[in-house]
mmCIF file of C-alpha atoms and ligand atoms in Angstrom:
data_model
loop_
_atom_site.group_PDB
_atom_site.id
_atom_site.type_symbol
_atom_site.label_atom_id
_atom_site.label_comp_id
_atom_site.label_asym_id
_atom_site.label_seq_id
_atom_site.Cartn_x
_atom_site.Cartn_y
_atom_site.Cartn_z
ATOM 1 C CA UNK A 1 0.000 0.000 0.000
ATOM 2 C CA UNK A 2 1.166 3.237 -1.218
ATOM 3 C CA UNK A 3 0.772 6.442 1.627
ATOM 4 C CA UNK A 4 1.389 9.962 -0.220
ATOM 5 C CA UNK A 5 2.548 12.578 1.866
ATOM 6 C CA UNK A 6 1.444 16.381 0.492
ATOM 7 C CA UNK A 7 3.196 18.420 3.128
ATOM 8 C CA UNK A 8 1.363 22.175 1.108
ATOM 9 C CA UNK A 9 -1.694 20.476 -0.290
ATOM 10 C CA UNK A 10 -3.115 23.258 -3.018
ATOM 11 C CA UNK A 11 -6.659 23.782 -4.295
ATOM 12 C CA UNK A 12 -5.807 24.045 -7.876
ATOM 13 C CA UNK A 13 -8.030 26.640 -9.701
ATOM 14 C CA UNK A 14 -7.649 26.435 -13.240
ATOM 15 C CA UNK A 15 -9.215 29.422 -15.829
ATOM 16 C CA UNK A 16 -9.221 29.345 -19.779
ATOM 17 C CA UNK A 17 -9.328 32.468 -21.349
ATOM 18 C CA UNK A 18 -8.281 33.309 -25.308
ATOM 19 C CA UNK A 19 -6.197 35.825 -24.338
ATOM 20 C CA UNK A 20 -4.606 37.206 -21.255
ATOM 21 C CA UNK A 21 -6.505 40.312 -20.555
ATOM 22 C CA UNK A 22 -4.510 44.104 -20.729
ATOM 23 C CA UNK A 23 -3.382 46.258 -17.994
ATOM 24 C CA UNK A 24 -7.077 47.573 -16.626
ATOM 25 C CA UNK A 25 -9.016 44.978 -18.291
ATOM 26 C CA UNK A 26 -11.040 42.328 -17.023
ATOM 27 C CA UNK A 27 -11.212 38.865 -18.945
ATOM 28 C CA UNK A 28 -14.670 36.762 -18.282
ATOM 29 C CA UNK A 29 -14.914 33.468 -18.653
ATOM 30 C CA UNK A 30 -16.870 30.962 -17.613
ATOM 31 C CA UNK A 31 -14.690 27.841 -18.313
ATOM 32 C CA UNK A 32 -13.028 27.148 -14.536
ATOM 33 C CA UNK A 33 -12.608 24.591 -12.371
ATOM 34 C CA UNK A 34 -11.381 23.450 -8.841
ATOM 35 C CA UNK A 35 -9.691 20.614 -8.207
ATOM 36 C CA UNK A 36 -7.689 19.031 -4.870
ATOM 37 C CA UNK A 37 -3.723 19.287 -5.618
ATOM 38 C CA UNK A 38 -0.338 19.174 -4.215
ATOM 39 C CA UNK A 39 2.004 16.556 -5.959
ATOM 40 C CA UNK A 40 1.471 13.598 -3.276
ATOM 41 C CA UNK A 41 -2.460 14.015 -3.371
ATOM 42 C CA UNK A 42 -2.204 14.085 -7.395
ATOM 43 C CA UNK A 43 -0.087 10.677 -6.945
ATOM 44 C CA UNK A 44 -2.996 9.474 -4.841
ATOM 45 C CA UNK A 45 -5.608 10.063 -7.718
ATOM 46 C CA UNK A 46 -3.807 8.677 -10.474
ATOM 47 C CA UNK A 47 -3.102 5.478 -8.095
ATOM 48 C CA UNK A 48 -7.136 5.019 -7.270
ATOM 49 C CA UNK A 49 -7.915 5.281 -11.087
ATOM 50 C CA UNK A 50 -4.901 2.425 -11.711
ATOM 51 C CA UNK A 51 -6.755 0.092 -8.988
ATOM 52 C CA UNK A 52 -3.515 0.855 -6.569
ATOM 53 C CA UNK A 53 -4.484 1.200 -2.739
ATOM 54 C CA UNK A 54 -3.402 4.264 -1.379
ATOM 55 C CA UNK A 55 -4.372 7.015 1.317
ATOM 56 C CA UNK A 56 -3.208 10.315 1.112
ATOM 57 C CA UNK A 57 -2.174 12.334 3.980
ATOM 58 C CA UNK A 58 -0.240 15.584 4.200
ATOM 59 C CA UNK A 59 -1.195 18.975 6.393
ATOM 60 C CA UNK A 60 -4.324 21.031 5.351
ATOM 61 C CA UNK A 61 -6.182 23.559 6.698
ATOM 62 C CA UNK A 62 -8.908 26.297 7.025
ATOM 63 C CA UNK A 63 -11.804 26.022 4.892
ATOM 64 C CA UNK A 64 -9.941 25.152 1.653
ATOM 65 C CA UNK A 65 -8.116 22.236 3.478
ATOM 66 C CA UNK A 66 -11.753 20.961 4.263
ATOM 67 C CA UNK A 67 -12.245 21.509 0.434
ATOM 68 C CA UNK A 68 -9.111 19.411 -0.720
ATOM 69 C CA UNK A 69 -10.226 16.531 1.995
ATOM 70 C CA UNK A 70 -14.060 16.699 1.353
ATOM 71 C CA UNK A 71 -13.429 16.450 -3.003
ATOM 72 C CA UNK A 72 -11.058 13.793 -2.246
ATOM 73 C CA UNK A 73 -13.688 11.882 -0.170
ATOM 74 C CA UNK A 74 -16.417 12.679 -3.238
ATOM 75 C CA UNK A 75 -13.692 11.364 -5.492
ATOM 76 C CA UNK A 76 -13.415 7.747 -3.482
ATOM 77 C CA UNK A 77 -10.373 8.494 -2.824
ATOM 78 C CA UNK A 78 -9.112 7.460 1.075
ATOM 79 C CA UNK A 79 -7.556 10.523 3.092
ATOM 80 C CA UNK A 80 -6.037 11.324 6.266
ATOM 81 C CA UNK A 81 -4.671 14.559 6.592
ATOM 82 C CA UNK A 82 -3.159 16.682 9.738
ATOM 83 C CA UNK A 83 -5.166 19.683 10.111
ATOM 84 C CA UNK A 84 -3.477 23.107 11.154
ATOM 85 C CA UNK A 85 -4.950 26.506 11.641
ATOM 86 C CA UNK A 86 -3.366 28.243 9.116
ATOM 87 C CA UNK A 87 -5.040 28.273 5.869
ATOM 88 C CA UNK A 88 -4.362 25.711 2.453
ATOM 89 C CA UNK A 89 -3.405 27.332 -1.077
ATOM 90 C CA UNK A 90 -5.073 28.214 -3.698
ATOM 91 C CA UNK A 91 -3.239 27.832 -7.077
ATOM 92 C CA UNK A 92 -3.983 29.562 -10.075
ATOM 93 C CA UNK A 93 -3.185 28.075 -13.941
ATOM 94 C CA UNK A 94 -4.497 30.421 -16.452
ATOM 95 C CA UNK A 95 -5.133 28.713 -19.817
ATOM 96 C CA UNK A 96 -4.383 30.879 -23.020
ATOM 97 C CA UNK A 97 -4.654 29.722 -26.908
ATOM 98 C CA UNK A 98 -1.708 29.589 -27.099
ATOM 99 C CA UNK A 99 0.141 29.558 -23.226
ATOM 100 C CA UNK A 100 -0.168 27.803 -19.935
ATOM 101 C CA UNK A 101 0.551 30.129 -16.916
ATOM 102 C CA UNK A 102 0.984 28.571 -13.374
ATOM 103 C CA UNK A 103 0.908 31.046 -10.203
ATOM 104 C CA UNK A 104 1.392 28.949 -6.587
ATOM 105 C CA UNK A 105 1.252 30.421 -3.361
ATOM 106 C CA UNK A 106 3.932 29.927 -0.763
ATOM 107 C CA UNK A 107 0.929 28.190 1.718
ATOM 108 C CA UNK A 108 0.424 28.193 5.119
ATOM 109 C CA UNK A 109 3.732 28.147 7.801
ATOM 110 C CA UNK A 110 3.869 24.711 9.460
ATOM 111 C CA UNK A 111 5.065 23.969 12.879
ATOM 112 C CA UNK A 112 7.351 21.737 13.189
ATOM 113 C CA UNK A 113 4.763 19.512 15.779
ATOM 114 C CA UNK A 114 2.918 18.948 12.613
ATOM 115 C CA UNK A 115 5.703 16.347 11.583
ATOM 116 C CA UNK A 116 4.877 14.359 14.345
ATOM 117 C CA UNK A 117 1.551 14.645 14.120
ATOM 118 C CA UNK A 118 1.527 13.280 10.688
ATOM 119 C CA UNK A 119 4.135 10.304 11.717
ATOM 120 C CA UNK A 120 1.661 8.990 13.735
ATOM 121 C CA UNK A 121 -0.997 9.356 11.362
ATOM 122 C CA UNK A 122 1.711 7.169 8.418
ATOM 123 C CA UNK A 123 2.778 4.467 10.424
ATOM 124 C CA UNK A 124 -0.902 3.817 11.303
ATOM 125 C CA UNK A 125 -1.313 2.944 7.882
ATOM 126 C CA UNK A 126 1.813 0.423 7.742
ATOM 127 C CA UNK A 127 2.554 1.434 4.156
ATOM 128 C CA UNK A 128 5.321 -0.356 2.233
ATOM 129 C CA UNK A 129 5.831 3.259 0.089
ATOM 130 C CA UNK A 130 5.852 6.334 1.023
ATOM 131 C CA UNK A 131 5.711 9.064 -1.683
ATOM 132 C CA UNK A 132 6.428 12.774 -0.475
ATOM 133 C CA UNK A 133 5.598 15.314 -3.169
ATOM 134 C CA UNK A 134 5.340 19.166 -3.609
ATOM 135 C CA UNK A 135 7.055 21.874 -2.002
ATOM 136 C CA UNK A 136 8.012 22.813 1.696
ATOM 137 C CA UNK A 137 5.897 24.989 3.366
ATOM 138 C CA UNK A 138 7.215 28.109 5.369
ATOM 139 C CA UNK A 139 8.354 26.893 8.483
ATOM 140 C CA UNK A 140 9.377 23.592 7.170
ATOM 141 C CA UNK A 141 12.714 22.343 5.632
ATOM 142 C CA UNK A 142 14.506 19.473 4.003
ATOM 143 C CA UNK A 143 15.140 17.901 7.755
ATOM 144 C CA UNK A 144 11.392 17.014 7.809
ATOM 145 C CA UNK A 145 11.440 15.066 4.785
ATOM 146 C CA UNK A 146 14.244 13.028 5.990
ATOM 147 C CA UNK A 147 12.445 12.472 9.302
ATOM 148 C CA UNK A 148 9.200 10.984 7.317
ATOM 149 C CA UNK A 149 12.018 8.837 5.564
ATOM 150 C CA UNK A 150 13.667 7.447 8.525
ATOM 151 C CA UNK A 151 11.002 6.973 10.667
ATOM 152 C CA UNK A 152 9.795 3.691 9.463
ATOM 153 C CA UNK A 153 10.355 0.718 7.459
ATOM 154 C CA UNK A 154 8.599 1.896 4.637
ATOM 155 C CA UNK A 155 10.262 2.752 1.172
ATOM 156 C CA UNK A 156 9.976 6.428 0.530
ATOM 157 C CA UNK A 157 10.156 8.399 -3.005
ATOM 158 C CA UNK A 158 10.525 11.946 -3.308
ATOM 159 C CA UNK A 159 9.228 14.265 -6.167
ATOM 160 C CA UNK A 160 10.365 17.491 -4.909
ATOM 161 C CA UNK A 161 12.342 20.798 -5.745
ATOM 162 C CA UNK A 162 15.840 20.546 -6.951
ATOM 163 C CA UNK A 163 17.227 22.268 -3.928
ATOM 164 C CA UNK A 164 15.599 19.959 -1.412
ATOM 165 C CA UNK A 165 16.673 17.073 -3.569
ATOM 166 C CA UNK A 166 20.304 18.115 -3.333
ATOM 167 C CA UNK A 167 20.080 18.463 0.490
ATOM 168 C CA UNK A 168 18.014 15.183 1.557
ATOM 169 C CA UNK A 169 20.309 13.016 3.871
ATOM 170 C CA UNK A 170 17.905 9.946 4.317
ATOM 171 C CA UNK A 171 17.675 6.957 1.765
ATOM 172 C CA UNK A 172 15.459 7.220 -1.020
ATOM 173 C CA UNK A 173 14.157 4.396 -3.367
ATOM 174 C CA UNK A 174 13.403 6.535 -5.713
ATOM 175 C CA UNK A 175 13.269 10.425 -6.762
ATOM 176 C CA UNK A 176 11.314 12.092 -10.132
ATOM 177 C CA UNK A 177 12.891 15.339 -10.820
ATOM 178 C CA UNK A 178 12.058 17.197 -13.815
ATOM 179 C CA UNK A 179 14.261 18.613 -16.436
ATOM 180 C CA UNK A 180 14.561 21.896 -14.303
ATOM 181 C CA UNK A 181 15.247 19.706 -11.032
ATOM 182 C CA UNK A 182 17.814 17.802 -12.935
ATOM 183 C CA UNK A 183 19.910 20.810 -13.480
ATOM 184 C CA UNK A 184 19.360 22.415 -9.894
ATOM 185 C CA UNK A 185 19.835 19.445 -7.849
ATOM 186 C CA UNK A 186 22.950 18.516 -9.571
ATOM 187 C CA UNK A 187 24.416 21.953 -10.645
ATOM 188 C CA UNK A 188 24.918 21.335 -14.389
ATOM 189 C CA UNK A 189 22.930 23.146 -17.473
ATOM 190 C CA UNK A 190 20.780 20.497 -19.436
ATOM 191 C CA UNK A 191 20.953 20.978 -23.098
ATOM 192 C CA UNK A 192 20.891 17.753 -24.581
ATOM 193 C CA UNK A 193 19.085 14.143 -23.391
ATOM 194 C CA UNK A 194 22.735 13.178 -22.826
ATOM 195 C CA UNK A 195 23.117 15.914 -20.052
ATOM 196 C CA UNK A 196 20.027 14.416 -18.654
ATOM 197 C CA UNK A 197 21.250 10.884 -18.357
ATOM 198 C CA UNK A 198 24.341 12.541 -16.636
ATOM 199 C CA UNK A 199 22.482 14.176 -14.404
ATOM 200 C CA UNK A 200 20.188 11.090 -13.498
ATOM 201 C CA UNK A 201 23.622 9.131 -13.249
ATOM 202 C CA UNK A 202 24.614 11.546 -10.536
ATOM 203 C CA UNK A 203 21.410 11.572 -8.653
ATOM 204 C CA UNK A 204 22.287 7.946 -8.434
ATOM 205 C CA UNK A 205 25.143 8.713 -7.292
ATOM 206 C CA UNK A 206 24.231 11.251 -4.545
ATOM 207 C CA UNK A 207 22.145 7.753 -2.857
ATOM 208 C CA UNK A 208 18.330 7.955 -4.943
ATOM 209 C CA UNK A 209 18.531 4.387 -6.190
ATOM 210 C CA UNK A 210 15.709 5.018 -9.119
ATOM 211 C CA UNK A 211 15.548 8.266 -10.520
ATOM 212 C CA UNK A 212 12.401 8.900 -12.636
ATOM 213 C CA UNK A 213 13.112 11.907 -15.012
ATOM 214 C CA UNK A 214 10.048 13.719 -16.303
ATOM 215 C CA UNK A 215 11.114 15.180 -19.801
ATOM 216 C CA UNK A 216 7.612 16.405 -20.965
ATOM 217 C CA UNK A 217 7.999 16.491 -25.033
ATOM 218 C CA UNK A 218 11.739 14.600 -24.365
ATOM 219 C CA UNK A 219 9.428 11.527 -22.519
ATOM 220 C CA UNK A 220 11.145 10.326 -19.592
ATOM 221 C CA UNK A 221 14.229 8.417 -18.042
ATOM 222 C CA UNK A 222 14.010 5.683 -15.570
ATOM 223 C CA UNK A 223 17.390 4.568 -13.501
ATOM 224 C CA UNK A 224 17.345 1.670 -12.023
ATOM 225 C CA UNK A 225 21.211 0.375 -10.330
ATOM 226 C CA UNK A 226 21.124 -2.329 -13.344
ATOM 227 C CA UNK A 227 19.506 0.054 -16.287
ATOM 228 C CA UNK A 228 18.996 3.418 -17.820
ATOM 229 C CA UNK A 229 15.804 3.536 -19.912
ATOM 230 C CA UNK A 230 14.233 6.228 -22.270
ATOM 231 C CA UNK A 231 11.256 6.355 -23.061
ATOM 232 C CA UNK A 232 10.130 8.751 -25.987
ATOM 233 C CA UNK A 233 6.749 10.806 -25.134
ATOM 234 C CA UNK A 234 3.216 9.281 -26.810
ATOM 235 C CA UNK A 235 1.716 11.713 -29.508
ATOM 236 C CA UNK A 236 -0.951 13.667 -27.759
ATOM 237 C CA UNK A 237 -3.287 16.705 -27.555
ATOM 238 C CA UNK A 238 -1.898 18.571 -24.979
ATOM 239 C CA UNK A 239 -4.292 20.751 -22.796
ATOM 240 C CA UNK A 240 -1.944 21.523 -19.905
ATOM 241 C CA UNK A 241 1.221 20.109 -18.751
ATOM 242 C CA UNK A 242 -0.177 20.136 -14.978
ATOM 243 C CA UNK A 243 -0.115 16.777 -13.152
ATOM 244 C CA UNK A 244 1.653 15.382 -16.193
ATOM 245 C CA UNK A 245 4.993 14.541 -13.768
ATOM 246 C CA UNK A 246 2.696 13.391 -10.937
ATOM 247 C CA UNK A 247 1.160 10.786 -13.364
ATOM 248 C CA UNK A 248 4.291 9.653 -14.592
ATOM 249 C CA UNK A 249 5.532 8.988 -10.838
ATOM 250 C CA UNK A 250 1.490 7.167 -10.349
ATOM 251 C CA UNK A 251 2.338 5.063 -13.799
ATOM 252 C CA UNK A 252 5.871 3.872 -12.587
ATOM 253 C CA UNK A 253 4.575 3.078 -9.083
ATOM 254 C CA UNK A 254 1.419 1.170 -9.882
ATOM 255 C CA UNK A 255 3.339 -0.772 -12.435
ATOM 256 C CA UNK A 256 6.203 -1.552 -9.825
ATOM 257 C CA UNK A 257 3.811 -2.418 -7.390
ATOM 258 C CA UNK A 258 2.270 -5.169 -9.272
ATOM 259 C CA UNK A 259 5.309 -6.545 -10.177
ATOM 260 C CA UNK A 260 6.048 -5.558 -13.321
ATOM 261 C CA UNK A 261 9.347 -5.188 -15.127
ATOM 262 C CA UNK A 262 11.337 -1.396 -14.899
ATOM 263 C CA UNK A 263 10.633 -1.264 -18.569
ATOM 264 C CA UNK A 264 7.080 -2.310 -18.156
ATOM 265 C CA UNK A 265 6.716 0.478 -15.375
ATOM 266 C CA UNK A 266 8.322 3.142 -17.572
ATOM 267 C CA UNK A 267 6.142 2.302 -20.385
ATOM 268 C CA UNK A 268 2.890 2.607 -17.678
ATOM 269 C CA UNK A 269 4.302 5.915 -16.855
ATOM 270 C CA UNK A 270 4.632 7.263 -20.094
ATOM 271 C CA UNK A 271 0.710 6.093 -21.061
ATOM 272 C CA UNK A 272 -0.519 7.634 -17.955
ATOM 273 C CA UNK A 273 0.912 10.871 -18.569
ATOM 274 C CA UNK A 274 -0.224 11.138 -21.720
ATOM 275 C CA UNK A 275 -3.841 10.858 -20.608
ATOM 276 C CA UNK A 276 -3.108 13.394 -18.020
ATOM 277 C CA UNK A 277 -1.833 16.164 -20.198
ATOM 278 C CA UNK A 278 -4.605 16.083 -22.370
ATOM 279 C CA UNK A 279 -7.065 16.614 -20.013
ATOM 280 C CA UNK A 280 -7.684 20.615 -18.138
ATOM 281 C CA UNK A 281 -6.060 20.991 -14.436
ATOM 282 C CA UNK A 282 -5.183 17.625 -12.265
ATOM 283 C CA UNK A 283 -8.650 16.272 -13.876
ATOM 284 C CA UNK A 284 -8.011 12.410 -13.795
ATOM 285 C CA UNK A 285 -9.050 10.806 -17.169
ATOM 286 C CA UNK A 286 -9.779 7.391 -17.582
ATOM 287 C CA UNK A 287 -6.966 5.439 -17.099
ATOM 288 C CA UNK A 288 -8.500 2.043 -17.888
ATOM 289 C CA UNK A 289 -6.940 1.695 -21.625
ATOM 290 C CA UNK A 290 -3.345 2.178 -20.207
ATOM 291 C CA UNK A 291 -2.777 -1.639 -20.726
ATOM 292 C CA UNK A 292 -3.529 -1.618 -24.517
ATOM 293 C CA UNK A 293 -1.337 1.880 -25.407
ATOM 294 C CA UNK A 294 2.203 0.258 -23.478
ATOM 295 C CA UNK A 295 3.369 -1.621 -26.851
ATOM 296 C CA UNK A 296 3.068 1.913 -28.237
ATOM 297 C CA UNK A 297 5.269 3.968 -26.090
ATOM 298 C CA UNK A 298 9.103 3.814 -27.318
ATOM 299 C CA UNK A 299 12.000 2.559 -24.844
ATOM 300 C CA UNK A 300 15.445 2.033 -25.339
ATOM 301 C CA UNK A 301 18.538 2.016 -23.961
ATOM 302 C CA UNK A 302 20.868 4.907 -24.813
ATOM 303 C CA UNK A 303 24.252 2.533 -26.124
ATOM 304 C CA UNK A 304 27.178 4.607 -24.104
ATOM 305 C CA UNK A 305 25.132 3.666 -21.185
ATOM 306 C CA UNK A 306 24.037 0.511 -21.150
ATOM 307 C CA UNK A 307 24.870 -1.215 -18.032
HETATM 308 O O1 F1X B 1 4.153 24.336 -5.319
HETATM 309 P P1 F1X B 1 4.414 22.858 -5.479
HETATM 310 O O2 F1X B 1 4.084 22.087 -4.259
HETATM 311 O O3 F1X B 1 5.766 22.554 -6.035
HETATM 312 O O4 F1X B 1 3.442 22.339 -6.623
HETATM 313 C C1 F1X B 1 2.056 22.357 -6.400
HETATM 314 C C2 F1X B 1 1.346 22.074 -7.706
HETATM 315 O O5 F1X B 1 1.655 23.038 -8.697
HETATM 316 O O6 F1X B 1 1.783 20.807 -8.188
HETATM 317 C C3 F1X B 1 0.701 20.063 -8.683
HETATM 318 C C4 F1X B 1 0.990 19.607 -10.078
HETATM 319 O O7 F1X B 1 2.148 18.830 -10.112
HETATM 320 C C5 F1X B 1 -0.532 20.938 -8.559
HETATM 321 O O8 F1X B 1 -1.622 20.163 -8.188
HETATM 322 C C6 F1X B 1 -0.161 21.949 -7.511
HETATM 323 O O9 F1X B 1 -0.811 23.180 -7.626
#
């Protein structure tokens, strides 16, 4: 069973407008939508729709923390979340023709006590993963993250910021950085696919034994000690790129859960995703023809790697 930990859960808000309006100008629309976020909870959805148990737990409150738990209940989708006083975000994506524009808040500032709070609340679900997405909120830093990682027997993935990546002491299974990520957490300027697999290489190297890199039009790279895969990205409509990595990280983990091959995960990924990004916001499609679309998603094995 897979716990996600959302440590600055988000109500995402997402708008669609032609155009972004002028300086004075108001734009109207009435295409708009709410959905619960934060990178663990998104995990959490894709995993339901993939038939994975999960719960999803994190720190929320105020009244859009009750909306985030409440729309995750409506969803079917098992919670269990540490409530504070201070108050959950609200994150914006404005949706132009022809642009995607994300705005997040910083979120609420955490007490350290929360930590605790929420250990408690994890080990009571014995899970054999742990996935901790999304940023730190004020208050909280890359020391709390390493406490959720050591505190039990549990595996624990990360998809978080490339700062926090480069400072996490703990062991990690796994982490799923993004191209931007890549470069911060390991201090090098990605160019070319083959910076990318450098950078994944030394991830590896800085104690994340799978990396999952989440190259959006590139596809995606999974690391395992034995292999380094790419996968090339499934031709899609793309609506926005929001929750694509999340899905991706869902994909791999479902797959890996029931067993199935690195490749076989990476392909899962890759299928997911591509869903994901053609649907508005962290919507959740249907995820039910995954199975028939992995044949169709390209992996290899870059040669000067091969292991
Ligand atoms: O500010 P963070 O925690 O880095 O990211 C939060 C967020 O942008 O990530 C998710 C998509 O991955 C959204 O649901 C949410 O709004």
């Amino acid at each position: 069973m897979i716990v996600t930990v959302t440590l600055n859960p988000a109500v995402d808000h997402t708008l669609a407008i032609p155009d972004l309006p002028e300086d004075g100008e108001i734009a109207r629309t009435d295409d708009a939508r709410v959905d619960p976020g934060g990178k663990g909870i998104n995990v959490s959805k894709y995993l339901v729709e993939l038939d994975t148990e999960t719960t999803a737990t994190g720190i929320t409150g105020d009244f859009l923390g009750r909306f985030v738990r409440d729309s995750l209940t409506e969803q079917g989708i098992d919670s269990d979340f540490v409530d504070i006083e201070g108050r959950t975000r609200l994150n914006t994506t404005i949706l132009t023709d022809d642009a995607e524009y994300k705005l997040n808040h910083d979120g609420p500032t955490v007490d350290g006590r929360a930590i605790e709070t929420l250990l408690e609340t994890i080990e009571h679900h014995d899970p054999g993963t742990v996935v901790i997405g999304g940023s730190l909120p004020p208050g909280l830093g890359p020391g709390s993250i390493d406490r959720i990682a050591r505190a039990g027997n549990w595996r624990t993935a990360v998809d978080v910021g490339g700062t926090v990546l480069r400072d996490l002491n703990a062991s990690y299974t796994l982490c799923k950085p993004n191209r931007e990520e890549l470069a911060v957490a390991t201090d090098r300027s990605i160019d070319s696919l083959k910076d990318c697999y450098d950078a994944v290489e030394q991830l590896q190297a800085m104690g994340y034994d799978r990396v999952v890199a989440s190259l959006g039009a590139d596809g995606a790279i999974l690391a395992t000690p034995d292999d380094l895969l790419h996968a090339a990205a499934l031709e899609t409509t793309v609506v926005d790129t929001v929750g694509a990595g999340d899905s991706l990280l869902a994909g791999v983990l479902a797959a890996l859960e029931r067993g199935a091959t690195d490749e076989e995960a990476l392909r899962a990924g890759v299928a997911v995703a591509a869903q994901v990004v053609s649907v508005p916001g962290t919507t959740v499609p249907p995820l039910d023809d995954v199975p028939t679309r992995l044949e169709s998603v390209p992996v290899s094995s870059p040669e000067p790697f091969s292991r």
